[in-house]
GROMACS .gro file of C-alpha atoms in nm:
model
  129
    1MET     CA    1   5.838  -5.027   2.105
    2ALA     CA    2   5.762  -5.024   1.732
    3GLY     CA    3   6.012  -5.096   1.479
    4VAL     CA    4   6.179  -4.843   1.249
    5THR     CA    5   6.254  -4.863   0.892
    6PRO     CA    6   6.551  -4.625   0.822
    7ASN     CA    7   6.545  -4.409   0.501
    8GLU     CA    8   6.802  -4.661   0.315
    9GLY     CA    9   6.541  -4.935   0.392
   10GLU     CA   10   6.259  -4.726   0.240
   11ASP     CA   11   6.481  -4.659  -0.074
   12PHE     CA   12   6.561  -5.038  -0.113
   13ALA     CA   13   6.178  -5.129  -0.076
   14LEU     CA   14   6.094  -4.865  -0.340
   15GLU     CA   15   6.364  -4.982  -0.580
   16LYS     CA   16   6.244  -5.349  -0.546
   17ILE     CA   17   5.896  -5.248  -0.628
   18TYR     CA   18   5.955  -5.011  -0.909
   19GLU     CA   19   6.313  -5.074  -1.051
   20THR     CA   20   6.299  -5.461  -1.097
   21GLU     CA   21   5.974  -5.524  -1.292
   22ASN     CA   22   5.711  -5.369  -1.507
   23VAL     CA   23   5.405  -5.203  -1.323
   24VAL     CA   24   5.085  -5.081  -1.489
   25LEU     CA   25   4.927  -4.733  -1.449
   26GLY     CA   26   4.556  -4.687  -1.489
   27LEU     CA   27   4.246  -4.477  -1.387
   28PHE     CA   28   3.965  -4.566  -1.177
   29THR     CA   29   3.607  -4.445  -1.160
   30ASN     CA   30   3.511  -4.556  -0.823
   31THR     CA   31   3.306  -4.292  -0.628
   32SER     CA   32   3.411  -4.409  -0.291
   33GLY     CA   33   3.529  -4.711  -0.094
   34LEU     CA   34   3.903  -4.726  -0.161
   35SER     CA   35   4.126  -4.774   0.148
   36GLU     CA   36   4.432  -4.942   0.279
   37THR     CA   37   4.242  -5.261   0.269
   38SER     CA   38   4.130  -5.238  -0.082
   39VAL     CA   39   4.235  -5.515  -0.318
   40TRP     CA   40   4.232  -5.531  -0.710
   41ALA     CA   41   3.861  -5.628  -0.721
   42ASN     CA   42   3.760  -5.309  -0.564
   43ILE     CA   43   3.913  -5.108  -0.860
   44THR     CA   44   3.666  -4.986  -1.135
   45GLN     CA   45   3.833  -4.882  -1.445
   46PRO     CA   46   3.676  -4.672  -1.738
   47THR     CA   47   3.565  -4.885  -2.038
   48ALA     CA   48   3.780  -4.863  -2.360
   49ALA     CA   49   3.569  -4.574  -2.478
   50GLY     CA   50   3.757  -4.278  -2.587
   51GLY     CA   51   4.058  -4.493  -2.645
   52TYR     CA   52   4.122  -4.546  -2.265
   53ALA     CA   53   4.392  -4.803  -2.202
   54GLU     CA   54   4.625  -4.891  -1.903
   55LYS     CA   55   4.987  -4.802  -1.968
   56THR     CA   56   5.281  -5.027  -1.867
   57LEU     CA   57   5.594  -4.866  -1.687
   58THR     CA   58   5.926  -5.043  -1.704
   59PRO     CA   59   6.198  -5.019  -1.450
   60ALA     CA   60   6.377  -4.781  -1.667
   61ASP     CA   61   6.097  -4.534  -1.639
   62TRP     CA   62   6.154  -4.485  -1.254
   63THR     CA   63   6.382  -4.287  -1.035
   64VAL     CA   64   6.405  -4.367  -0.662
   65ALA     CA   65   6.578  -4.111  -0.438
   66SER     CA   66   6.505  -3.990  -0.075
   67GLN     CA   67   6.212  -4.228   0.000
   68ASN     CA   68   6.037  -4.124  -0.321
   69ALA     CA   69   5.974  -4.300  -0.656
   70SER     CA   70   5.882  -4.088  -0.951
   71THR     CA   71   5.846  -4.113  -1.314
   72ALA     CA   72   5.760  -3.868  -1.593
   73ALA     CA   73   5.409  -3.738  -1.616
   74GLN     CA   74   5.178  -3.975  -1.797
   75ASP     CA   75   4.908  -3.848  -2.022
   76PHE     CA   76   4.571  -4.032  -2.085
   77VAL     CA   77   4.402  -3.863  -2.405
   78ALA     CA   78   4.044  -3.928  -2.486
   79THR     CA   79   4.013  -3.982  -2.862
   80GLY     CA   80   3.696  -4.006  -3.059
   81ALA     CA   81   3.463  -3.997  -2.759
   82ALA     CA   82   3.477  -3.902  -2.390
   83PHE     CA   83   3.607  -4.150  -2.129
   84SER     CA   84   3.314  -4.370  -2.013
   85ALA     CA   85   3.278  -4.237  -1.680
   86ALA     CA   86   3.426  -3.945  -1.441
   87ILE     CA   87   3.775  -4.023  -1.334
   88TYR     CA   88   3.820  -4.026  -0.943
   89GLY     CA   89   4.210  -4.107  -0.951
   90TYR     CA   90   4.481  -4.329  -1.063
   91TYR     CA   91   4.640  -4.658  -0.943
   92ILE     CA   92   4.950  -4.856  -1.008
   93ARG     CA   93   4.922  -5.236  -0.987
   94THR     CA   94   5.138  -5.548  -1.051
   95THR     CA   95   5.139  -5.736  -1.380
   96ASP     CA   96   5.051  -6.061  -1.207
   97VAL     CA   97   4.786  -6.299  -1.310
   98THR     CA   98   4.584  -6.179  -1.023
   99PRO     CA   99   4.717  -5.797  -1.002
  100ARG     CA  100   4.784  -5.646  -0.670
  101ILE     CA  101   4.741  -5.278  -0.608
  102LEU     CA  102   5.082  -5.105  -0.514
  103HIS     CA  103   4.956  -4.744  -0.484
  104PHE     CA  104   4.653  -4.535  -0.564
  105GLU     CA  105   4.565  -4.162  -0.548
  106VAL     CA  106   4.237  -3.998  -0.523
  107ASN     CA  107   4.189  -3.680  -0.705
  108ALA     CA  108   4.253  -3.376  -0.467
  109SER     CA  109   3.942  -3.187  -0.605
  110ALA     CA  110   3.624  -3.333  -0.762
  111PRO     CA  111   3.599  -3.611  -1.026
  112ILE     CA  112   3.728  -3.506  -1.366
  113THR     CA  113   3.523  -3.562  -1.669
  114VAL     CA  114   3.760  -3.643  -1.969
  115ALA     CA  115   3.584  -3.533  -2.297
  116ASP     CA  116   3.677  -3.619  -2.648
  117GLY     CA  117   4.011  -3.441  -2.705
  118ASP     CA  118   4.084  -3.373  -2.328
  119THR     CA  119   4.387  -3.496  -2.156
  120TYR     CA  120   4.413  -3.632  -1.789
  121ARG     CA  121   4.761  -3.615  -1.662
  122VAL     CA  122   4.920  -3.821  -1.378
  123ASN     CA  123   5.225  -3.689  -1.211
  124LEU     CA  124   5.351  -4.000  -1.033
  125SER     CA  125   5.512  -3.970  -0.712
  126ASN     CA  126   5.499  -4.250  -0.434
  127THR     CA  127   5.669  -4.136  -0.111
  128LEU     CA  128   5.738  -4.372   0.191
  129ASP     CA  129   5.794  -4.187   0.534
   0.00000   0.00000   0.00000
């Protein structure tokens, strides 16, 4: 018989991940290949063109309830130029010397080109079930 993690255990796990230390949000340009076995080295970010930079999220930014960790929408705005490549999705990683991927999401539709002045919005929600 497989073990079961009850809802309060899932909430506890999310609280330990998101409400105890800073995490980093970023965008990736990988065209394929990300899976449950992916590691940080598998992530390809846009270059700094257009002002792209990762965002640090603090524990105070997160709300955990009903097996879901969420935070306010996060905007990445291209300024002065387009981002260097089309965006295929976003990731959340640790701040460790060797970062670890905590979560990633691939765009539901096609990759998105972020032209100068455009905004790429990430609506963060990580649910355990």
